[in-house]
Amino acid sequence: MQTTSKHFRAQAREALANETLQASLEGVRRVMPEIRAAAADRCDDFAALCTQAKDVRQHSIDHLDQLLATFEQQVVAAGGQVHWARTGEEATQIIADLCASVDCRSIIKSKSMVSEEIELNSALESAGYEVTETDLGEYIIQLRGEKPSHILAPSLHVSLAEVGEAFNAKHGIERDAPPTDAGEMLLEARAVLREKFLSADVGITGANFLVAETGGVVVVTNEGNADLSMSLPDTHIVVTGIEKVVRSLVDTGVLLRVLARSAIGERLSNYTTFVHGPRQEGEISGPRGFHVVLVDNGRSQLLGTGFRDMLRCIRCSACLNHCPVYTAVGGHAYGSVYSGPMGAILTPAFAGLPGTVHLPGASTLCGRCESICPVGIPLVKLLRRWREASHAQSLPTAGERFGLACWRLVNRWPLVYRLVTKFGVILVRSLSVPGTGQQRWLKRLPSFTALWTQHRDIPAPAGNSFQAQWRRHRAGRKS
Amino acid sequence: MMNKTARDEIMALVRSGTAAQVVDSGAEMVSFDADEKLREDDRKTLIADFRRYAAQEAATSERVAGANDVPQAITRYLRQLELPLQVLAAGEIISGGVDWGLADELEILNRPIRPDGDTVVTGCYAGLAEAGAIVTVSSAHFANELQFLAATHIVVVPVERIFADYEGLWSVVSREFAAGMPRSMNWIVGPSRTADLGVPSKLGAHGPARVHLLVVGG
Ligand code: SF4
């Protein structure tokens, strides 16, 4: 998996200065936690639902070998084929070979994060195929030659005006100026993509879940693009990670209940499709070829490690929407198709820690992500685990390690702690400016600490530490 | 050959990975709940929930007394929206069929679907009160892509096929599809939508921009 995560700092700075992106992120901050909370409140007991969902995913991970074997058997029994790929390259090769075997020219795709992870589009395009993304967000970033900036809303960073410009540049429609009306753009995209749907030879989709007991592939969308992608072309290829398999249809229902609520604050997404194999006897439509490409790409190696819990992830994106770091810098800053807390854990796992060491650090460890994860992934613990690993491998810079050593020293010796906080508070207050009432603010700090105040004002600490106040309080009570 | 090796290697890694932490490795496969135990919820509440949750996702709905009222109800709906009084009827609309002759102005088209703009009428396998969703299944008689290619999708939902929750549906599916699942089972709630062109979301991204439910009976 290719990343630019090692440039996290520069990318984050760029993101903070990008006004379009900041306006979109403000929308995420304002709207998404609220709609998820409202959806959870409308449930009798959302916490109990999440516990069930966690159990379902835990069962999958604990019995992955059996479930994968059963799933494979059932797909074959339904007339489909299962292909196994150890790496991203192996997966793209299998898919390119499948396309060649059916004499394919054009391919339509619905959104799949695994296909982003393995860079499927560029591999297929280099093999000479025309690939069209059909999820509108993916289509927009494909036209702009970009990567997704959110796992569910890939074009989150693109303004409506920029969409109009992209359509104007790529659709070859004679007009005086780019379209600006969202309704007009929707009809234009619908018409352009409808043509592609009707002429494509192969449809590629991801999978939200795989159902072992029936060999089913479950795909969830709001646009219905996956349904057209998997029912019109003569060949349907599913590309997905091995961890997506669950035991039964009943278990899938449990996950569907938490997925849409966590992702978009709805009971259910508009389209949920359970597909089982190719066209059946007597049917007059549906693909004649049905292939499932199961991608490992580092997943099996997580199983026996302390990161095993991460395999429960159902890619709902709630942790991104609730993360103060993600909602400040957006997805591109992470330099990986997986961003936010889940991305900060998955990216080092898939791409290796040395090039991605900044990501586990890109968290305040406030725990908001963990508190809303519908499958109970201990995200904070896993972020810490990566930090420990990076420290053990001496990956942080000398300056960072020196800082941590100082921190440790201060925290180990109560006297040093008291002295440092006492003089620290005096120093910091001397740099602050008055605000309303008693409150003072830090608006501009000197030297390297200026980064702290570059994008926000920080309330200056009170004159006394809690410990000092407590001592005074106790002394007062005794006298 | 390469693929066989890949499978074996992945499975070996998975096995050693799971074995590293799983105490109970021989859990049984839980299968469908074999007996049908439809909840005894008041059917009225079920229907009301079904319609309310569908409406929250921008589907419209109407109750009609019986199959004979379907053609007139469709005509009324199309006229209200000033859409052509022409529909494609896909698959079995309702058990026992629909007497289209009961609405003379409504034309039942006998041609393949056009790339965009048609109204398609379908039946459904089930309704899900829990989510306001309808469930359709592909078959020799029903080309399921028609419901996605349509601009307007009218769905006939018999009240006795509305289930309270997903578990209710699965228990019936386990019996009725014991020999094998249909190629495609589609749960649909409301029209196709996208949030990729700003807020509020826009209807009719790829699939129908209008979904209308005719709840029959009860
Ligand atoms: S880690 Fe949890 S909250 Fe984040 S995407 Fe995965 S399931 Fe959703």
PDB file of C-alpha atoms and ligand atoms in Angstrom, chain A residues 151 262 310 312-320 341-342 369 372-377 379, ligand 1:
ATOM      1  CA  ILE A 151     -13.892   6.483   3.673  1.00  0.00           C
ATOM      2  CA  SER A 262     -23.223   5.015  12.974  1.00  0.00           C
ATOM      3  CA  MET A 310      -8.959  -3.778  14.563  1.00  0.00           C
ATOM      4  CA  ARG A 312     -13.652  -6.058  13.699  1.00  0.00           C
ATOM      5  CA  CYS A 313     -13.924  -2.688  11.909  1.00  0.00           C
ATOM      6  CA  ILE A 314     -17.002  -2.351   9.683  1.00  0.00           C
ATOM      7  CA  ARG A 315     -15.767   0.893   8.015  1.00  0.00           C
ATOM      8  CA  CYS A 316     -18.678   2.952   9.291  1.00  0.00           C
ATOM      9  CA  SER A 317     -16.510   6.111   9.474  1.00  0.00           C
ATOM     10  CA  ALA A 318     -17.988   7.260  12.792  1.00  0.00           C
ATOM     11  CA  CYS A 319     -14.506   7.482  14.332  1.00  0.00           C
ATOM     12  CA  LEU A 320     -13.418   9.895  11.590  1.00  0.00           C
ATOM     13  CA  PRO A 341      -8.391   6.900  14.075  1.00  0.00           C
ATOM     14  CA  MET A 342      -9.088   3.688  12.140  1.00  0.00           C
ATOM     15  CA  CYS A 369     -13.705   7.522  18.699  1.00  0.00           C
ATOM     16  CA  ILE A 372     -18.826   5.644  19.588  1.00  0.00           C
ATOM     17  CA  CYS A 373     -17.238   2.717  17.694  1.00  0.00           C
ATOM     18  CA  PRO A 374     -20.200   0.371  17.110  1.00  0.00           C
ATOM     19  CA  VAL A 375     -18.045  -2.744  17.346  1.00  0.00           C
ATOM     20  CA  GLY A 376     -16.166  -1.691  20.480  1.00  0.00           C
ATOM     21  CA  ILE A 377     -12.665  -1.424  19.047  1.00  0.00           C
ATOM     22  CA  LEU A 379      -8.914   2.516  19.370  1.00  0.00           C
TER      23      LEU A 379
HETATM   24  S1  SF4 C   1     -12.999   1.752  13.881  1.00  0.00           S
HETATM   25 FE1  SF4 C   1     -15.111   1.587  14.639  1.00  0.00          FE
HETATM   26  S2  SF4 C   1     -15.934   3.650  14.356  1.00  0.00           S
HETATM   27 FE2  SF4 C   1     -14.068   3.557  13.101  1.00  0.00          FE
HETATM   28  S3  SF4 C   1     -14.766   2.944  11.065  1.00  0.00           S
HETATM   29 FE3  SF4 C   1     -14.222   1.069  12.152  1.00  0.00          FE
HETATM   30  S4  SF4 C   1     -16.139   0.363  13.056  1.00  0.00           S
HETATM   31 FE4  SF4 C   1     -16.460   2.496  12.510  1.00  0.00          FE
END
